Coordinates of C-alpha atoms in Angstrom, one line a residue:
X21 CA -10.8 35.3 19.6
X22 CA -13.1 32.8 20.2
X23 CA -14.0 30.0 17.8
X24 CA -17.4 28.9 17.2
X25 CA -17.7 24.8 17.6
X26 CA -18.7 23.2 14.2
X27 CA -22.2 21.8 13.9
X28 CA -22.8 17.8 14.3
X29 CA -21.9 14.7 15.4
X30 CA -18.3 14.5 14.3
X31 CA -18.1 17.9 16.2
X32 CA -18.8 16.4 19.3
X33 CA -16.8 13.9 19.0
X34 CA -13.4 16.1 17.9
X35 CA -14.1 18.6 21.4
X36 CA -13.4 15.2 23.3
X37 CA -9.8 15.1 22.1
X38 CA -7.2 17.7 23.6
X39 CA -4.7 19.1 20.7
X40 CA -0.7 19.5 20.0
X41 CA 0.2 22.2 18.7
X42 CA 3.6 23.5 18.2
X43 CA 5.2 25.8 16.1
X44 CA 1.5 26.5 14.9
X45 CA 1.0 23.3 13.5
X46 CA -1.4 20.8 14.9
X47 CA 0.3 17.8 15.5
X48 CA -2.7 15.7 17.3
X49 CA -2.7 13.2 14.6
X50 CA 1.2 12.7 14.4
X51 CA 1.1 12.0 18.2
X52 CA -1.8 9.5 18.1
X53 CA -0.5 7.8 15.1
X54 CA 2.9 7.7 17.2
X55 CA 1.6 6.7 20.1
X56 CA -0.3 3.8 18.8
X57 CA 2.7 2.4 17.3
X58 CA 4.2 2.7 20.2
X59 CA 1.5 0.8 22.4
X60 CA 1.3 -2.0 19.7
X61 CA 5.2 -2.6 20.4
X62 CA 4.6 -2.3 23.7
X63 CA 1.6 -4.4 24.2
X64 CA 3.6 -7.2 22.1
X65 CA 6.6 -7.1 23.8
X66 CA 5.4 -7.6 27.1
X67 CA 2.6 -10.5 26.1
X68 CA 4.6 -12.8 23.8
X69 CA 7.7 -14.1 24.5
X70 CA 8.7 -13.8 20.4
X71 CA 7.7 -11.0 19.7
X72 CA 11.4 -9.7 20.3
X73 CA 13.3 -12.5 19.0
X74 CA 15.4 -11.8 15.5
X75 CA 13.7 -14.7 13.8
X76 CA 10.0 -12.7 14.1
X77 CA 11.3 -8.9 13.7
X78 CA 13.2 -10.1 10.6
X79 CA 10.0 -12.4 9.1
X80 CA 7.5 -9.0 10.0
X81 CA 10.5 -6.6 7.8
X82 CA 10.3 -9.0 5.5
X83 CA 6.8 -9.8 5.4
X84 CA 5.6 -5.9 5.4
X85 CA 7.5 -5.2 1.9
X86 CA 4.4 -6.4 0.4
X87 CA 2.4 -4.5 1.3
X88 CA 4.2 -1.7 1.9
X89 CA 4.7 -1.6 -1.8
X90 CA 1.1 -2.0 -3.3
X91 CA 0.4 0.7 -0.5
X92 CA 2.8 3.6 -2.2
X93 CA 1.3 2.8 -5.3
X94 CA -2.4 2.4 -3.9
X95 CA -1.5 6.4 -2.4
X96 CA -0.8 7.7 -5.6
X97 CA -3.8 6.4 -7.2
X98 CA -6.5 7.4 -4.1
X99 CA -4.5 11.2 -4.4
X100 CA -6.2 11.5 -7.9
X101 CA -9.3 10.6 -6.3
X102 CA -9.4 6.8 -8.2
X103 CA -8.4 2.9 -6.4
X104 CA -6.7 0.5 -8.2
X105 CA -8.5 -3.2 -6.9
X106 CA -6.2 -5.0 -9.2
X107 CA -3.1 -4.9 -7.4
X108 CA -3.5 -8.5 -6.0
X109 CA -3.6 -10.2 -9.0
X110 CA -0.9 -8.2 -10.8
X111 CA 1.1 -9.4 -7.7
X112 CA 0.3 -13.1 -9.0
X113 CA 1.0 -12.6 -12.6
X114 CA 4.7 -10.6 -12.1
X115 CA 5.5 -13.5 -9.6
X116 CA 4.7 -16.2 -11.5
X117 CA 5.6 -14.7 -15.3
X118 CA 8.9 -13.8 -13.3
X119 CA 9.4 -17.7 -12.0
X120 CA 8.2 -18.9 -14.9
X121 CA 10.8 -17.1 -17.1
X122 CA 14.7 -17.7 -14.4
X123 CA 15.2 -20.9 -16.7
X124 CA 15.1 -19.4 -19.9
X125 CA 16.3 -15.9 -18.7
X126 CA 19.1 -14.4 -16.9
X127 CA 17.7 -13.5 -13.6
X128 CA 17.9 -9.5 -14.1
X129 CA 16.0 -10.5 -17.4
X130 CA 13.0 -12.0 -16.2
X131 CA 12.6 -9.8 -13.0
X132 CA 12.5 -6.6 -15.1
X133 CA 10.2 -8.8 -17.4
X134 CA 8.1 -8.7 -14.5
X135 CA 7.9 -5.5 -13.3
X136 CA 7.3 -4.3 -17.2
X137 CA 4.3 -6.9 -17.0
X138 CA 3.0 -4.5 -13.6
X139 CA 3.8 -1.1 -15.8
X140 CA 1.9 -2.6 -18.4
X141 CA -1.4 -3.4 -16.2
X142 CA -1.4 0.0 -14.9
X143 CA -0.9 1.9 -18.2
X144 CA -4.0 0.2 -19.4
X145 CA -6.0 0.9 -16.0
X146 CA -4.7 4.8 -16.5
X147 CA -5.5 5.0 -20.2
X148 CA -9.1 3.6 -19.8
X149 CA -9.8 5.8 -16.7
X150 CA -7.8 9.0 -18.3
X151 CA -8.8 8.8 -21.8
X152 CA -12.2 6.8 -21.9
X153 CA -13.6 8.7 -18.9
X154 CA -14.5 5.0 -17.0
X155 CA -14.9 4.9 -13.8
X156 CA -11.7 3.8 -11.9
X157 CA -13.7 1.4 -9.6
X158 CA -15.1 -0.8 -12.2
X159 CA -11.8 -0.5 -14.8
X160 CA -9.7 -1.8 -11.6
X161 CA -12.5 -4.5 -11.1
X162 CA -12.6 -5.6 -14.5
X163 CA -8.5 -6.0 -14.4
X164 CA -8.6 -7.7 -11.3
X165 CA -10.5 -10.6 -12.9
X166 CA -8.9 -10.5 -15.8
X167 CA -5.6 -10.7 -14.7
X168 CA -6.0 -13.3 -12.7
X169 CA -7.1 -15.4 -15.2
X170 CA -4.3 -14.4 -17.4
X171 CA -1.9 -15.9 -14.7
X172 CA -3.8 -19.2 -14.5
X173 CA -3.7 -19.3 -18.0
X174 CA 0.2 -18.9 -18.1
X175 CA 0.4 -21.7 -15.1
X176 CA -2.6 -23.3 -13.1
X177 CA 0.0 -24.9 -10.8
X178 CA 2.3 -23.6 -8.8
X179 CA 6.0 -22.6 -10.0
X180 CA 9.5 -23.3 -8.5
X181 CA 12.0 -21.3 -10.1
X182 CA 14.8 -23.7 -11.3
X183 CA 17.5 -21.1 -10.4
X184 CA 18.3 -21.2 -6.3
X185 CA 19.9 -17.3 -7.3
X186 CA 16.3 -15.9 -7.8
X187 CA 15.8 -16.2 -3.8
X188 CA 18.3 -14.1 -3.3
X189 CA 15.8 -11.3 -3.5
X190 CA 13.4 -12.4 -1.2
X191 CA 15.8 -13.7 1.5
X192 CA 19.5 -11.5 0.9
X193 CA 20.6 -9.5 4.3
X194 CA 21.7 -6.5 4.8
X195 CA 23.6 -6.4 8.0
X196 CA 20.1 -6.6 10.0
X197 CA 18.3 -5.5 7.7
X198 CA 16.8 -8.0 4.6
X199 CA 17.4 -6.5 1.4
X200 CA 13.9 -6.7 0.3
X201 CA 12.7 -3.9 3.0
X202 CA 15.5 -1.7 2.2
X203 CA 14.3 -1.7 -1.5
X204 CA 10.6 -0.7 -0.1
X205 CA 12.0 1.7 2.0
X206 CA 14.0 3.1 -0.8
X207 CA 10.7 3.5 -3.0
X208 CA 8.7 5.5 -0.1
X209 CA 11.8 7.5 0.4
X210 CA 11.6 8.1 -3.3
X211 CA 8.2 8.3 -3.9
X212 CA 7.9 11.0 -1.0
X213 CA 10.0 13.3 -3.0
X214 CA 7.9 12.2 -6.2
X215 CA 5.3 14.0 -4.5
X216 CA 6.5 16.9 -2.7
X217 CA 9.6 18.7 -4.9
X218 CA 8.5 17.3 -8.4
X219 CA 5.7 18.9 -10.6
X220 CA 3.9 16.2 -11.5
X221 CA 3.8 14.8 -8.2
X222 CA 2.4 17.7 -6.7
X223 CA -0.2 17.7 -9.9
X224 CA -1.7 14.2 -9.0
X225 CA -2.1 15.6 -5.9
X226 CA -3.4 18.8 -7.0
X227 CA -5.6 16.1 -9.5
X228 CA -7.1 14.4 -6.1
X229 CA -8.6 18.0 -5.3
X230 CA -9.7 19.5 -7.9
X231 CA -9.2 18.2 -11.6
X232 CA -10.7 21.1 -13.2
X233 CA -8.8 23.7 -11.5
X234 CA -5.4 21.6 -12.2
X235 CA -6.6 21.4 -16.0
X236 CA -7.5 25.4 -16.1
X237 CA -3.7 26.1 -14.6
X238 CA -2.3 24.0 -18.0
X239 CA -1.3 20.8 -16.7
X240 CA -2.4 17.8 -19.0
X241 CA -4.8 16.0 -16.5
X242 CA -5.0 12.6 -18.4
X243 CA -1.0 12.2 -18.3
X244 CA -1.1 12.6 -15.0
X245 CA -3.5 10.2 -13.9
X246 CA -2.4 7.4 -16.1
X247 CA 1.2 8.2 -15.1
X248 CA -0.4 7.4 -11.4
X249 CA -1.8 4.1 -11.9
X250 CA 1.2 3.0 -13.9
X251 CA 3.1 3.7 -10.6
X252 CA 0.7 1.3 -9.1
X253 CA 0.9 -1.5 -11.5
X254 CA 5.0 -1.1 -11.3
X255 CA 5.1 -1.1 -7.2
X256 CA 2.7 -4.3 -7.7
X257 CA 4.6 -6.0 -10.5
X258 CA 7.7 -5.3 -8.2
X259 CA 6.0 -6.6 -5.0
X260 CA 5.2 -9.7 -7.2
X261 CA 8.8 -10.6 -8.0
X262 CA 9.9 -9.9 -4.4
X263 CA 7.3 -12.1 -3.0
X264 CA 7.6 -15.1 -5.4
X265 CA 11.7 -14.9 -4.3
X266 CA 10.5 -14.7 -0.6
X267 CA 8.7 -17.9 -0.7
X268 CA 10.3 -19.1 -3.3
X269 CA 7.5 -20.5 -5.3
X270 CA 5.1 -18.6 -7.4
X271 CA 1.3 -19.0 -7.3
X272 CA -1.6 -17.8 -9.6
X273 CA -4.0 -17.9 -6.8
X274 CA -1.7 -15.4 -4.5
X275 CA -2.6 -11.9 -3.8
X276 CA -6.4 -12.1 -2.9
X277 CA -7.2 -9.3 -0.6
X278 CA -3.9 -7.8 -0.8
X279 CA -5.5 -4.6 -2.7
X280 CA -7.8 -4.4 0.7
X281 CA -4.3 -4.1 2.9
X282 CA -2.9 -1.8 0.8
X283 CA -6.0 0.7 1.2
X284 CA -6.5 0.3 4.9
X285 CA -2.5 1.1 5.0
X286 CA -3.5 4.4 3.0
X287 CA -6.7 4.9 4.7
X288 CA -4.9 4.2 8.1
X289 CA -2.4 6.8 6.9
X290 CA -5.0 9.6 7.2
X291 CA -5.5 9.0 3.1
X292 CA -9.1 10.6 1.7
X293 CA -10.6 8.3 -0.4
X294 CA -12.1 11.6 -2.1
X295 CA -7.9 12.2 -3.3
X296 CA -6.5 15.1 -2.5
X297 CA -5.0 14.5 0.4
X298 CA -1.9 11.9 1.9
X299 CA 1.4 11.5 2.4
X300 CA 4.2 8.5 2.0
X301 CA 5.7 9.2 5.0
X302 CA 1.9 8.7 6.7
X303 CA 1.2 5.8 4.6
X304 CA 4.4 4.2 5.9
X305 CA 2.8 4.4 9.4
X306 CA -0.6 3.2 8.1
X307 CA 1.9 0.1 6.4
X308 CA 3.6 -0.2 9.9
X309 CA 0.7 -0.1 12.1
X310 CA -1.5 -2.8 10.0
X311 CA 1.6 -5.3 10.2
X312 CA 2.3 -5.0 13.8
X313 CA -1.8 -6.0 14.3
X314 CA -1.3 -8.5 11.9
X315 CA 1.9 -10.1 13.4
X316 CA 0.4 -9.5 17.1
X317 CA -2.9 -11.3 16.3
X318 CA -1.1 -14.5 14.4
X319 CA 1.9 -14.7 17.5
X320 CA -1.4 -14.9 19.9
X321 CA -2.9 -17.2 17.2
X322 CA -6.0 -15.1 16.2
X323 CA -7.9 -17.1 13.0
X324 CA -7.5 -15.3 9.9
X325 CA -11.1 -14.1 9.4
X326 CA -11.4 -12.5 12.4
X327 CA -8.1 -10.6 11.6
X328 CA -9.9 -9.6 8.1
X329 CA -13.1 -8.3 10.8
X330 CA -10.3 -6.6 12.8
X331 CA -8.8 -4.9 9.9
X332 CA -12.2 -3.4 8.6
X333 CA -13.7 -2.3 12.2
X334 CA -10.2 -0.2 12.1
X335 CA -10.8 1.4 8.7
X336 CA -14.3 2.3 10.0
X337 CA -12.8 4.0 13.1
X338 CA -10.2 5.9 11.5
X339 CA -12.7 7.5 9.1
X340 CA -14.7 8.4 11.8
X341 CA -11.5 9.8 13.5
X342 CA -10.3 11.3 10.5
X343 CA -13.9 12.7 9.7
X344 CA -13.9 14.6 13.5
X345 CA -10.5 15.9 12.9
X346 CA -11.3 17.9 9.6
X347 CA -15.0 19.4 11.2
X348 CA -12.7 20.6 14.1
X349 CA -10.2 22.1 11.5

């Protein structure tokens, strides 16, 4: 049987790209998301001489956990079709609320102190969006300034936490491995479940594409979707504490842009802005693909704003990619 080509540009593009299919599935975006992985290492390891070393594979686990985190929680927002832009400054305000607080708390203390402090963020976003029908974009932008002045409020300068202990976080080993990634990977391990074999992780999907169908079948839409920015704000109040115990000091101005990394790893990831439609185990690419540019471009000492025009001439590409893909579908 024949299939009729779709109509349009992104038609003509998609007939200029073979496909893998096996076992009737199209694979053509697993293999080119493999693939570029692999070149990136490749193209790396043969023009830098560092690339390789244990000092640089160990900083770029380490230095990935960041955003790795606001991404899962970015991906569970942008699946109910909303975007949560105040990630980066909830980042600032659990790091420095969490350095702020090792001298008069016990360590466990003040780093669930924290993460609370990143659930709380996000409950508000969810309610206001949920219950007060405002649009997530404006909500998010709103906390994003407000936040950040919250944390310069609590500390205008820089914090060092007084306890050596806290770093432990940030900078414990295990085996080859730094602690800190193994906790990230452990929440997209975790958070892929969330969203495959639990009910209300399949309803935000379900949310992202269609909201009134999911509210016809019973399921309590407004729950749901402040239950997914609450995910966010705890992933970002965690990748807060993490960070501050990285570099051990904590900063109010820290986390600009980071929101921006989080949704090119999710739009990397084959993520719809529209919701609906992503996976953490695609995300984790999109996460491990924008770190690799990022450490490539600052081992061949690329200036930061040309990384930042990199980064969105990517997203712009992959959305046309993605945008092919589905007319060909």
């Amino acid at each position: 049987m024949t299939r009729t080509a779709p109509a349009g540009p992104a038609a003509s593009i998609s007939g200029r790209f073979p496909r893998l299919v096996l076992a009737g599935r199209d694979l053509t975006a697993q293999a080119a998301f493999v693939t570029l992985i692999v070149a990136l290492v490749a193209v790396a390891a043969l023009t830098s001489d560092t690339f390789l070393t244990q000092t640089n594979l160990t900083n770029l686990l380490k230095q990935m956990v960041t955003t790795g985190l606001l991404a899962y929680g970015m991906l569970v927002v942008i699946l109910t079709g909303g975007i949560d832009l105040s990630v980066g400054s909830v980042v600032a305000f659990s790091g420095i609320i969490t350095a702020g607080l090792v001298s008069d708390l016990p360590i466990p203390m003040a780093t669930v102190v924290g993460i609370a402090c990143g659930i709380g963020f996000g409950l508000v976003n969810g309610v206001l969006v949920a219950r007060f029908g405002l649009a997530p974009f404006v909500v998010t932008l709103a906390a994003l300034t407000t936040v950040r002045g919250l944390a310069f409020v609590y500390s205008e300068v820089p914090i060092t936490p007084e306890d050596p202990a806290f770093l432990t976080l940030g900078s414990a080993m295990l085996g080859p491995v730094p602690l800190s990634t193994v906790i990230m990977l452990a929440v997209f391990l975790a958070g892929g479940l969330f969203l495959t074999r639990f009910p209300a992780g399949r309803s935000i999907v379900a949310i992202g594409g269609n909201a009134e169908a999911v509210r016809l079948a019973g399921i309590n839409v407004r729950k749901h979707v402040i239950l997914a920015y609450t995910i966010s704000g705890a992933c970002a109040g965690l990748a807060g504490v993490i960070l501050a115990s990285r570099v051990g000091i904590a900063q109010p101005s820290v986390g600009v842009a980071f929101e921006l990394d989080a949704i090119a790893a999710c739009v990397i990831g084959g993520a719809s802005l529209a919701g609906g439609r992503g996976s953490a185990k695609a995300t984790f690419g999109g996460v491990l693909v924008l770190v690799l540019i990022n450490n490539l471009l600052n081992l061949y000492g690329v200036q930061s704003f040309w990384q930042q025009v990199l980064k969105g001439l990517i997203i712009i590409a992959v959305i046309l990619v993605q945008r092919a893909n589905q007319a060909r579908t």
